[in-house]
Short mmCIF file of C-alpha atoms and ligand atoms in Angstrom, two decimals:
data_model
loop_
_atom_site.label_atom_id
_atom_site.label_comp_id
_atom_site.label_asym_id
_atom_site.label_seq_id
_atom_site.Cartn_x
_atom_site.Cartn_y
_atom_site.Cartn_z
CA MET A 1 21.10 47.50 -39.27
CA GLY A 2 17.80 45.74 -38.69
CA ILE A 3 17.29 44.82 -34.86
CA PHE A 4 17.75 41.01 -35.37
CA LYS A 5 21.31 41.65 -36.84
CA ILE A 6 22.19 44.09 -33.80
CA LEU A 7 21.05 41.30 -31.40
CA GLY A 8 22.86 38.91 -33.41
CA LEU A 9 25.77 40.50 -32.82
CA ILE A 10 25.25 41.31 -29.30
CA LEU A 11 25.02 37.69 -28.97
CA PHE A 12 28.15 36.80 -30.89
CA LEU A 13 30.21 39.34 -28.61
CA ILE A 14 28.80 37.85 -25.53
CA ILE A 15 29.54 34.20 -26.50
CA SER A 16 33.04 35.03 -28.15
CA TYR A 17 33.93 37.19 -24.39
CA ILE A 18 32.71 33.72 -22.46
CA ALA A 19 34.80 31.46 -24.75
CA PHE A 20 37.91 33.72 -24.47
CA VAL A 21 37.48 33.91 -20.68
CA VAL A 22 36.71 30.10 -20.37
CA VAL A 23 39.21 28.77 -23.26
CA VAL A 24 42.60 30.96 -22.62
CA PRO A 25 43.94 31.72 -19.16
CA PRO A 26 44.09 35.57 -18.56
CA LEU A 27 47.27 36.64 -19.91
CA ASN A 28 48.92 37.97 -16.96
CA LEU A 29 49.10 34.33 -15.50
CA PRO A 30 52.62 32.87 -15.56
CA LYS A 31 53.69 32.07 -18.70
CA ASN A 32 56.41 29.72 -17.41
CA ILE A 33 53.98 26.84 -16.26
CA PRO A 34 51.72 24.55 -18.55
CA THR A 35 47.96 25.02 -19.25
CA ILE A 36 45.50 22.23 -18.82
CA PRO A 37 43.28 22.64 -21.72
CA PHE A 38 39.77 24.21 -20.53
CA TYR A 39 38.10 21.07 -21.86
CA VAL A 40 39.73 18.71 -19.53
CA ILE A 41 37.76 19.56 -16.42
CA PHE A 42 34.31 18.78 -18.19
CA LEU A 43 35.39 15.47 -19.62
CA PRO A 44 34.31 13.50 -16.33
CA VAL A 45 30.64 15.24 -17.23
CA ILE A 46 30.79 13.63 -20.71
CA PHE A 47 32.86 10.53 -20.11
CA PRO A 48 33.28 7.69 -17.66
CA ILE A 49 36.55 8.75 -16.46
CA ASP A 50 37.31 9.01 -12.60
CA GLN A 51 39.76 11.93 -11.25
CA THR A 52 42.54 9.55 -10.75
CA GLU A 53 42.60 8.80 -14.42
CA LEU A 54 41.97 12.01 -15.18
CA TYR A 55 45.07 13.28 -13.19
CA ASP A 56 47.10 10.37 -14.84
CA LEU A 57 46.45 11.30 -18.53
CA TYR A 58 46.11 14.98 -18.65
CA ILE A 59 47.66 16.67 -15.58
CA ARG A 60 50.27 14.27 -14.30
CA GLU A 61 52.83 14.99 -16.88
CA SER A 62 52.93 18.73 -16.75
CA MET A 63 52.63 18.60 -12.94
CA GLU A 64 55.46 16.54 -12.12
CA LYS A 65 57.84 18.27 -14.22
CA TYR A 66 56.67 22.07 -13.51
CA GLY A 67 55.00 21.54 -10.21
CA ALA A 68 52.26 23.69 -10.61
CA VAL A 69 49.93 24.31 -13.71
CA LYS A 70 47.21 26.62 -14.95
CA ILE A 71 43.43 24.92 -14.67
CA PHE A 72 39.99 26.29 -15.30
CA PHE A 73 37.61 25.34 -12.20
CA GLY A 74 34.90 26.90 -10.54
CA SER A 75 34.38 29.78 -13.70
CA ARG A 76 37.69 30.88 -13.47
CA TRP A 77 41.41 29.81 -14.16
CA ASN A 78 43.56 29.40 -11.23
CA ILE A 79 47.05 28.12 -10.45
CA LEU A 80 47.07 24.36 -9.19
CA VAL A 81 50.05 23.05 -7.34
CA SER A 82 51.86 19.82 -6.23
CA ARG A 83 55.21 20.21 -5.78
CA SER A 84 56.21 20.09 -1.94
CA GLU A 85 58.25 22.95 -1.82
CA TYR A 86 55.60 24.92 -3.53
CA LEU A 87 53.23 23.84 -0.66
CA SER A 88 55.19 24.40 2.04
CA GLN A 89 55.63 27.99 0.79
CA ILE A 90 51.66 28.37 0.49
CA PHE A 91 51.09 26.87 3.81
CA LYS A 92 53.85 29.15 5.64
CA ASP A 93 52.97 32.47 3.79
CA GLU A 94 49.33 32.87 4.85
CA ASP A 95 49.40 36.76 4.37
CA THR A 96 50.44 36.23 0.95
CA PHE A 97 47.88 33.12 -0.16
CA ALA A 98 45.34 34.13 1.95
CA LYS A 99 42.28 31.88 2.59
CA SER A 100 39.60 32.68 0.39
CA GLY A 101 36.61 30.08 0.76
CA ASN A 102 33.49 30.25 -1.18
CA GLN A 103 31.94 32.79 0.96
CA LYS A 104 34.26 35.43 -1.06
CA LYS A 105 35.06 33.46 -4.07
CA ILE A 106 31.16 32.93 -4.96
CA PRO A 107 29.30 34.42 -2.18
CA TYR A 108 26.16 34.59 -4.33
CA SER A 109 26.49 30.58 -4.66
CA ALA A 110 24.44 27.41 -2.85
CA ILE A 111 27.30 26.01 -1.51
CA ALA A 112 28.21 29.78 0.20
CA ALA A 113 24.81 29.96 1.75
CA TYR A 114 25.50 26.21 3.17
CA THR A 115 28.81 27.18 4.85
CA GLY A 116 28.92 30.56 5.33
CA ASP A 117 32.24 31.95 6.78
CA ASN A 118 33.72 29.44 8.83
CA VAL A 119 36.83 28.25 10.48
CA ILE A 120 38.14 26.75 7.36
CA SER A 121 37.79 29.34 4.84
CA ALA A 122 38.12 32.56 7.23
CA HIS A 123 41.45 34.48 7.21
CA GLY A 124 43.19 36.63 9.96
CA LYS A 125 41.53 37.83 13.12
CA VAL A 126 38.36 36.33 12.54
CA TRP A 127 39.89 32.66 11.78
CA ARG A 128 41.95 32.78 15.03
CA ASP A 129 38.69 33.80 16.96
CA TYR A 130 37.01 30.70 15.13
CA ARG A 131 40.06 28.59 15.86
CA ASN A 132 40.58 29.48 19.40
CA ALA A 133 36.88 28.64 20.13
CA ILE A 134 36.99 24.93 18.87
CA THR A 135 40.55 23.61 19.00
CA LYS A 136 40.13 21.91 22.36
CA GLY A 137 36.55 20.61 21.99
CA LEU A 138 37.94 18.62 18.62
CA GLN A 139 41.35 17.51 20.49
CA HIS A 140 40.17 16.18 23.30
CA PHE A 141 36.76 13.97 23.28
CA ASP A 142 35.16 11.15 24.20
CA ASP A 143 35.52 8.32 22.09
CA ALA A 144 33.20 6.11 23.82
CA PRO A 145 30.20 7.40 21.35
CA ILE A 146 32.27 6.08 18.51
CA SER A 147 32.60 2.78 20.06
CA LYS A 148 29.27 2.60 20.48
CA ASN A 149 28.28 3.73 16.78
CA ALA A 150 30.71 1.04 15.84
CA LYS A 151 28.61 -1.65 17.07
CA LEU A 152 25.43 -0.22 15.84
CA PHE A 153 26.90 0.16 12.31
CA CYS A 154 28.09 -3.55 12.50
CA ASN A 155 24.70 -4.61 13.68
CA LYS A 156 23.05 -2.77 10.79
CA ILE A 157 25.15 -4.84 8.01
CA LYS A 158 24.47 -8.21 9.88
CA GLU A 159 20.87 -7.32 10.07
CA ARG A 160 21.19 -6.89 6.19
CA VAL A 161 23.33 -10.01 5.73
CA GLN A 162 20.57 -11.77 7.69
CA ASN A 163 18.08 -10.76 5.53
CA GLY A 164 19.77 -12.21 2.54
CA GLN A 165 20.75 -9.00 1.31
CA VAL A 166 23.53 -10.04 -1.02
CA SER A 167 25.76 -6.85 -1.35
CA VAL A 168 25.55 -3.58 0.74
CA HIS A 169 26.05 0.06 -1.00
CA MET A 170 28.34 1.53 1.43
CA GLY A 171 28.06 5.29 0.96
CA PRO A 172 24.53 5.75 2.49
CA LEU A 173 25.38 3.72 5.61
CA SER A 174 29.00 5.23 6.26
CA GLN A 175 26.94 8.63 6.09
CA ARG A 176 25.15 7.60 8.88
CA LEU A 177 27.56 6.27 11.03
CA ALA A 178 29.70 9.79 10.42
CA LEU A 179 27.06 12.02 11.25
CA ASP A 180 26.18 10.28 14.53
CA ASN A 181 29.73 10.15 15.16
CA ILE A 182 30.35 13.75 15.07
CA SER A 183 27.09 15.07 16.32
CA GLN A 184 27.85 12.89 19.46
CA VAL A 185 31.40 13.96 19.78
CA ALA A 186 31.36 17.58 18.75
CA LEU A 187 28.06 19.18 18.59
CA GLY A 188 26.63 17.85 21.87
CA PHE A 189 23.52 15.99 20.26
CA ASP A 190 22.89 12.78 18.58
CA PHE A 191 21.94 12.87 14.98
CA ALA A 192 20.46 9.17 15.42
CA THR A 193 20.56 7.98 11.91
CA LEU A 194 21.81 4.64 12.86
CA LYS A 195 18.60 4.20 15.34
CA HIS A 196 16.33 5.64 13.26
CA GLU A 197 15.99 4.80 9.48
CA LYS A 198 13.43 7.16 8.81
CA ASN A 199 15.10 10.68 9.84
CA ALA A 200 14.04 13.92 8.44
CA LEU A 201 17.54 16.00 9.35
CA HIS A 202 19.40 13.26 7.30
CA GLU A 203 16.68 13.28 4.35
CA LEU A 204 16.72 17.11 4.05
CA LEU A 205 20.93 16.90 4.05
CA ILE A 206 20.91 14.09 1.13
CA HIS A 207 18.55 16.35 -0.91
CA ILE A 208 20.19 19.68 -0.36
CA LYS A 209 23.84 17.88 -1.07
CA LYS A 210 22.37 16.73 -4.32
CA GLN A 211 21.61 20.29 -4.80
CA ILE A 212 24.73 21.83 -3.63
CA PHE A 213 27.10 19.59 -5.48
CA HIS A 214 25.21 19.40 -8.76
CA PRO A 215 28.36 19.41 -11.13
CA PHE A 216 26.81 21.96 -13.64
CA PHE A 217 26.18 24.59 -10.81
CA LEU A 218 29.65 23.86 -9.21
CA THR A 219 31.54 24.61 -12.49
CA PHE A 220 29.23 27.39 -13.56
CA PRO A 221 28.27 28.71 -9.91
CA PHE A 222 27.58 32.00 -11.40
CA LEU A 223 24.13 30.66 -12.53
CA ASP A 224 23.17 30.73 -8.91
CA LEU A 225 22.56 34.62 -9.50
CA LEU A 226 19.38 33.70 -12.19
CA PRO A 227 16.12 33.56 -10.71
CA ILE A 228 15.94 29.77 -11.54
CA PRO A 229 12.67 28.54 -9.68
CA SER A 230 14.71 25.15 -8.48
CA ARG A 231 17.65 26.79 -7.24
CA ARG A 232 15.22 29.20 -5.36
CA LYS A 233 14.13 26.58 -3.61
CA THR A 234 17.56 24.82 -2.93
CA PHE A 235 18.39 28.04 -1.21
CA ARG A 236 15.35 27.88 0.89
CA ASP A 237 16.10 24.24 1.68
CA ILE A 238 19.67 25.12 2.72
CA ALA A 239 18.33 27.91 5.21
CA ARG A 240 15.67 25.05 6.75
CA PHE A 241 18.45 22.64 6.93
CA ARG A 242 20.70 25.00 8.99
CA GLY A 243 17.69 26.35 11.13
CA LEU A 244 17.23 23.02 12.35
CA LEU A 245 20.60 21.89 12.75
CA VAL A 246 21.33 24.76 14.96
CA LYS A 247 18.13 24.28 17.00
CA ARG A 248 19.27 20.75 17.64
CA VAL A 249 22.20 22.28 19.26
CA GLN A 250 20.27 24.90 21.08
CA ASP A 251 17.61 22.61 22.60
CA GLN A 252 20.67 20.13 23.38
CA LEU A 253 23.14 22.78 24.69
CA ILE A 254 22.04 26.05 25.01
CA ASN A 255 18.22 25.97 26.47
CA ASN A 256 19.43 24.10 29.28
CA TYR A 257 22.74 25.51 29.69
CA LYS A 258 24.24 22.08 29.29
CA PHE A 259 26.99 24.01 27.55
CA GLU A 260 28.60 25.41 30.67
CA GLN A 261 29.42 21.95 31.89
CA THR A 262 30.27 20.36 29.10
CA THR A 263 33.72 20.80 26.52
CA PHE A 264 32.15 19.91 22.91
CA ALA A 265 33.58 21.99 20.40
CA ALA A 266 29.69 23.35 20.13
CA SER A 267 29.98 24.40 23.68
CA ASP A 268 33.12 26.46 23.23
CA LEU A 269 31.52 27.88 20.36
CA ILE A 270 28.40 28.78 22.32
CA ARG A 271 30.73 30.38 25.15
CA ALA A 272 32.73 32.11 22.50
CA HIS A 273 29.26 33.73 21.46
CA ASN A 274 28.03 34.53 24.41
CA LYS A 275 31.30 36.25 25.16
CA GLY A 276 30.48 38.45 22.25
CA THR A 277 33.63 36.94 20.33
CA ILE A 278 31.65 35.81 17.53
CA ASP A 279 27.88 36.59 16.13
CA TYR A 280 25.02 34.34 15.77
CA LYS A 281 25.50 33.97 12.29
CA GLN A 282 29.28 33.02 12.80
CA LEU A 283 28.29 30.65 15.66
CA SER A 284 25.65 28.61 12.88
CA ASP A 285 28.23 28.94 10.21
CA ASN A 286 30.85 26.93 12.67
CA ILE A 287 28.42 24.74 13.76
CA VAL A 288 27.61 23.73 10.21
CA ILE A 289 31.26 23.59 9.00
CA ILE A 290 31.80 21.07 11.77
CA LEU A 291 28.89 18.91 10.82
CA VAL A 292 29.65 19.08 7.12
CA ALA A 293 33.66 18.54 7.42
CA GLY A 294 33.38 16.31 10.60
CA HIS A 295 31.21 13.96 8.90
CA GLU A 296 32.09 14.13 5.23
CA ASN A 297 35.59 13.72 5.31
CA PRO A 298 35.85 10.75 7.73
CA GLN A 299 32.99 9.27 5.44
CA LEU A 300 35.24 9.29 2.45
CA LEU A 301 37.96 7.72 4.31
CA PHE A 302 36.30 5.14 5.81
CA ASN A 303 35.00 4.21 2.70
CA THR A 304 38.21 3.77 1.01
CA SER A 305 39.62 2.30 3.88
CA LEU A 306 36.70 -0.52 3.25
CA TYR A 307 37.66 -0.64 0.04
CA LEU A 308 41.27 -1.50 0.31
CA LEU A 309 40.71 -3.83 2.85
CA ALA A 310 38.15 -5.57 0.23
CA LYS A 311 40.69 -5.41 -2.47
CA TYR A 312 43.48 -6.59 -0.47
CA SER A 313 41.35 -9.31 1.77
CA SER A 314 43.67 -11.80 1.83
CA GLU A 315 46.74 -9.90 2.73
CA TRP A 316 45.60 -6.87 4.77
CA GLN A 317 42.24 -7.51 5.96
CA GLU A 318 43.48 -10.76 7.66
CA ARG A 319 46.61 -9.35 8.88
CA LEU A 320 44.70 -6.14 10.76
CA ARG A 321 42.05 -8.96 11.81
CA GLN A 322 44.85 -10.92 13.56
CA GLU A 323 46.36 -7.65 14.90
CA VAL A 324 43.07 -6.43 16.58
CA LYS A 325 41.66 -9.38 17.90
CA ASN A 326 42.88 -9.24 21.33
CA VAL A 327 42.92 -5.44 21.75
CA THR A 328 39.82 -4.47 24.22
CA ASP A 329 41.15 -0.85 24.93
CA PRO A 330 40.09 1.36 22.06
CA LYS A 331 43.12 3.86 22.91
CA ALA A 332 45.55 0.95 22.62
CA LEU A 333 44.60 0.96 18.80
CA ALA A 334 46.66 3.96 18.40
CA ASP A 335 49.81 1.73 19.17
CA LEU A 336 49.29 -0.66 16.61
CA PRO A 337 51.89 -0.92 13.99
CA LEU A 338 49.77 -2.50 11.37
CA LEU A 339 46.47 -0.62 11.34
CA ASN A 340 48.43 2.79 11.76
CA ALA A 341 50.41 2.15 8.47
CA PHE A 342 47.67 0.63 6.82
CA LEU A 343 45.54 3.92 7.68
CA PHE A 344 48.49 6.40 6.55
CA GLU A 345 48.82 4.71 3.16
CA THR A 346 45.47 4.75 2.56
CA VAL A 347 45.57 8.48 3.22
CA ARG A 348 48.66 8.73 0.92
CA MET A 349 46.89 6.74 -2.01
CA TYR A 350 43.45 8.15 -1.81
CA PRO A 351 43.33 11.62 -0.03
CA PRO A 352 39.76 12.56 0.67
CA LEU A 353 39.85 16.05 -0.34
CA ASN A 354 41.81 15.79 -3.69
CA THR A 355 41.82 19.23 -5.16
CA ILE A 356 41.58 22.40 -2.83
CA ILE A 357 41.45 25.93 -4.62
CA ASN A 358 40.77 28.64 -1.62
CA ARG A 359 43.59 30.87 -1.29
CA CYS A 360 44.19 33.87 -3.30
CA THR A 361 47.16 35.94 -3.46
CA THR A 362 46.87 39.47 -1.87
CA LYS A 363 49.87 40.89 -4.05
CA VAL A 364 52.24 40.33 -6.77
CA CYS A 365 54.19 37.42 -5.85
CA LYS A 366 56.62 34.49 -6.71
CA LEU A 367 56.18 31.25 -6.05
CA GLY A 368 59.57 29.48 -5.96
CA MET A 369 62.39 31.13 -7.69
CA ASP A 370 60.54 32.27 -10.82
CA ILE A 371 56.87 31.53 -11.09
CA VAL A 372 55.53 35.18 -10.73
CA ILE A 373 51.62 35.46 -9.56
CA PRO A 374 49.92 38.65 -9.82
CA LYS A 375 47.32 39.88 -7.37
CA ASN A 376 43.80 38.09 -6.79
CA VAL A 377 44.57 35.01 -8.44
CA TYR A 378 42.74 31.88 -7.20
CA VAL A 379 46.00 29.01 -6.04
CA GLY A 380 45.22 25.37 -4.96
CA TYR A 381 46.92 22.36 -4.31
CA ASN A 382 46.28 18.91 -5.77
CA ASN A 383 46.85 16.41 -2.66
CA PHE A 384 46.63 13.57 -5.13
CA GLY A 385 49.38 14.44 -7.23
CA THR A 386 51.70 15.26 -4.48
CA SER A 387 51.23 12.14 -2.77
CA HIS A 388 51.68 10.36 -6.26
CA ASP A 389 54.99 12.01 -6.89
CA ALA A 390 57.93 9.38 -7.57
CA LYS A 391 60.01 12.48 -6.49
CA ASN A 392 58.58 12.29 -3.20
CA TRP A 393 57.64 8.60 -3.02
CA GLY A 394 60.03 6.73 -5.53
CA PRO A 395 59.26 4.43 -7.90
CA THR A 396 56.46 2.71 -6.14
CA ALA A 397 54.59 6.28 -5.61
CA ASN A 398 51.65 4.40 -7.25
CA ASP A 399 51.45 1.08 -5.41
CA PHE A 400 49.53 0.29 -2.27
CA GLU A 401 52.34 -0.43 0.18
CA PRO A 402 51.36 0.08 3.95
CA ASP A 403 54.67 -1.41 5.35
CA ARG A 404 56.87 1.32 3.16
CA TRP A 405 55.82 3.52 6.85
CA GLY A 406 57.95 1.00 8.98
CA SER A 407 57.29 -2.00 11.15
CA ASP A 408 57.46 -0.56 14.76
CA ILE A 409 54.91 2.25 16.00
CA GLU A 410 57.66 4.80 16.64
CA THR A 411 59.05 4.73 13.44
CA ILE A 412 55.76 4.55 11.70
CA ARG A 413 54.35 7.90 13.47
CA LYS A 414 57.78 9.82 12.96
CA ASN A 415 57.37 8.87 9.27
CA TRP A 416 54.16 10.38 9.55
CA ARG A 417 55.09 13.47 10.90
CA LEU A 418 57.92 13.68 8.62
CA ALA A 419 55.73 13.33 5.91
CA LYS A 420 53.44 16.22 6.63
CA ASN A 421 56.11 18.31 7.87
CA ARG A 422 57.94 17.80 4.44
CA CYS A 423 54.24 18.16 2.64
CA VAL A 424 54.57 14.99 0.64
CA VAL A 425 51.61 14.16 2.41
CA THR A 426 49.29 17.14 2.63
CA ALA A 427 45.95 15.18 2.88
CA PHE A 428 45.13 17.05 6.27
CA HIS A 429 47.07 20.19 4.95
CA GLY A 430 49.82 21.30 7.22
CA GLY A 431 51.24 24.27 9.44
CA ARG A 432 48.98 26.67 11.17
CA ARG A 433 45.88 25.76 9.17
CA ALA A 434 46.42 21.85 9.74
CA CYS A 435 43.24 20.13 10.00
CA LEU A 436 41.65 20.00 13.49
CA GLY A 437 40.19 16.63 12.98
CA GLU A 438 42.92 14.52 12.26
CA LYS A 439 43.00 13.02 15.52
CA LEU A 440 39.36 12.78 15.52
CA ALA A 441 39.40 11.13 11.71
CA LEU A 442 41.61 8.61 12.70
CA THR A 443 40.28 7.48 16.08
CA GLU A 444 36.88 6.95 14.32
CA MET A 445 38.85 4.75 11.66
CA ARG A 446 40.70 3.00 13.98
CA ILE A 447 38.17 2.00 16.47
CA THR A 448 35.29 1.09 13.35
CA LEU A 449 37.92 -0.78 11.58
CA ALA A 450 38.69 -2.89 14.51
CA GLU A 451 34.97 -3.45 15.15
CA MET A 452 34.32 -4.17 11.78
CA LEU A 453 37.41 -6.70 11.59
CA ASN A 454 36.26 -8.68 14.55
CA GLN A 455 32.42 -9.08 13.61
CA LEU A 456 32.63 -9.31 9.95
CA LYS A 457 34.62 -10.47 6.72
CA TRP A 458 34.06 -8.49 3.48
CA SER A 459 34.94 -8.49 -0.05
CA LEU A 460 34.25 -6.30 -3.19
CA ASP A 461 30.90 -7.01 -4.78
CA PRO A 462 32.04 -8.84 -8.27
CA GLU A 463 28.84 -6.67 -10.04
CA TRP A 464 30.83 -3.12 -8.50
CA GLU A 465 32.62 -1.18 -11.05
CA GLU A 466 36.05 -0.38 -9.83
CA LYS A 467 36.37 3.18 -10.12
CA PHE A 468 36.73 6.38 -8.05
CA THR A 469 34.79 9.63 -8.16
CA PRO A 470 34.59 11.53 -11.36
CA ALA A 471 35.67 14.85 -9.29
CA GLY A 472 35.40 16.85 -6.06
CA PRO A 473 35.91 14.60 -2.72
CA LEU A 474 37.69 11.41 -3.82
CA CYS A 475 36.69 8.25 -2.93
CA PRO A 476 35.29 4.71 -4.39
CA LEU A 477 32.20 5.77 -6.65
CA ASN A 478 28.87 4.00 -5.51
CA LEU A 479 31.00 1.04 -3.16
CA MET A 480 29.41 -2.35 -3.01
CA LEU A 481 30.44 -4.62 -0.54
CA ARG A 482 29.63 -8.44 0.37
CA PHE A 483 29.54 -9.11 3.72
CA LYS A 484 29.50 -12.18 6.04
CA GLU A 485 29.69 -12.75 9.73
CA ASN A 486 33.17 -13.41 11.25
CA VAL A 487 32.56 -16.66 13.07
CA ALA A 488 36.04 -17.42 13.90
CA LYS A 489 36.18 -14.88 16.29
C1 LIG B 501 39.65 11.71 6.97
C2 LIG B 501 39.23 13.16 7.44
C3 LIG B 501 39.49 14.68 7.29
C4 LIG B 501 40.47 15.22 6.33
C5 LIG B 501 41.35 14.26 4.92
C6 LIG B 501 40.61 16.60 6.35
C7 LIG B 501 41.32 17.43 5.86
C8 LIG B 501 41.29 18.71 5.84
C9 LIG B 501 42.17 19.78 4.89
C10 LIG B 501 42.69 19.55 3.60
C11 LIG B 501 41.82 20.64 5.60
C12 LIG B 501 42.51 22.00 5.25
C13 LIG B 501 41.62 22.48 4.15
C14 LIG B 501 41.89 24.03 3.25
O1 LIG B 501 43.12 23.74 2.51
O2 LIG B 501 41.27 24.59 3.03
C15 LIG B 501 41.25 20.83 7.04
C16 LIG B 501 40.66 21.78 7.76
C17 LIG B 501 40.12 21.73 8.68
N1 LIG B 501 39.61 20.31 9.21
FE1 LIG B 501 39.58 18.39 8.40
N2 LIG B 501 39.89 16.56 7.71
C18 LIG B 501 39.36 15.46 7.78
C19 LIG B 501 38.29 15.63 9.13
C20 LIG B 501 37.93 16.47 9.43
C21 LIG B 501 37.06 16.19 11.19
C22 LIG B 501 36.59 14.67 11.79
C23 LIG B 501 36.92 17.67 11.41
C24 LIG B 501 36.01 17.94 12.65
C25 LIG B 501 35.31 18.92 12.66
C26 LIG B 501 38.02 18.51 10.77
C27 LIG B 501 38.11 19.71 10.91
C28 LIG B 501 38.79 20.72 10.28
C29 LIG B 501 39.11 22.03 10.69
C30 LIG B 501 38.23 23.10 11.53
C31 LIG B 501 40.00 22.57 9.52
C32 LIG B 501 39.97 23.98 9.33
C33 LIG B 501 41.88 24.24 10.15
C34 LIG B 501 41.98 25.68 9.92
O3 LIG B 501 41.72 26.32 9.01
O4 LIG B 501 42.64 26.28 11.04
N3 LIG B 501 38.45 17.81 9.89
N4 LIG B 501 40.90 19.42 6.94
#
């Protein structure tokens, strides 16, 4: 056999192997749940379809019938769950469905280099050490910077309106707001992107995020193992960003010992580092994750809230405007029925983190009564599926109806707690691993939306195509809004 024939045969075998691994789930995965065809996950790359449409067309029926499906994602076959009973089991049985984030799943990838080993993805004692360090700072915080930033944010929009800008692209502006909020509330320094249009750290962040969340490398992370020059540069840029970020915290809190007198989450992390509970890399990883989770997730929810208030402007924007107009104490916003029902419904309709696959089975186990899952299988959850399932939410599951939460604040709060406890809204996870930033994120929403409702009126730009993101975080895609000043204050 000639050399070309041998090479051809080897190539054929490699391609067949890859095709077999991608096209067909491993034979040991449970047979009694459906398989979503492997190509489904690639459709948004080829066609203009968003993830809510993708879910409705290709996943919903199987998911609602069986509560779990097999799905190809991140170079492997996973089990994706949306039935509340299964979620409740996964959230409770931490030891069997152990957290296994990117640092374990794809340690060689750019995304793992970015966020490292942190409180969201760690497991066991390491996780407890991280969580103990940051809980207090994220639960008890000063909301004054949020109010100040909300005013700066409104001024930025007004400037654009006064300069004749017809519509505003909300993504970049809301990222500035979210970065300034989390850096001032939890990390003890000011990112200052609202004050300074040009901001080197912000520009570097935008640049590396584009590289990290490149759909191709996210789908095939093993490509990060190859010596591709542009990807090597991405790794260097990530290291530079992390170094600069930690230096900002260091200059602001460590070098002048300010961490000793402050209660920022970052101050507690520094104390844990000084006591030897965590090492320098763990300190850096957790500073990075506070910035990442602490700005991206509220930014998504904020954009979705603005979108829904624009879409239902005559009803919801006006009702909320009336409700907030005489409230002067930001803390009192937490007691307003309409504002809170609106926010809970927004989270239900469009959970900012839609699909999360970061748990790995530590042994052969049973999900529910009869889905047998082998060891070392990644299991994730689909928040959109859970909160749009008629079994959980009745025939109006797909409709935006804030009134479903109740009409007085006690009932609304009770229903929110119940929805989380019953795992029919899992947007903030639940149980021991529940999101530590829920209170902070909702405070940001209330304060900023109230400020905006008082100062501005907005509508959807008629040119904007009403679509959500194709994959990953869920929010309106490239949202464009038109603003005018609220003169009848
Ligand atoms: C709308 C905003 C937010 C949403 C929807 C959200 C959602 C979530 C979700 C789904 C998880 C669990 C992730 C998983 O299963 O692996 C989580 C965990 C976490 N979130 Fe958030 N989050 C938000 C805002 C924030 C903010 C502002 C912070 C502040 C830093 C934050 C900090 C955390 C932390 C520390 C955890 C890990 C908790 C643990 O495992 O012990 N989140 N969040």
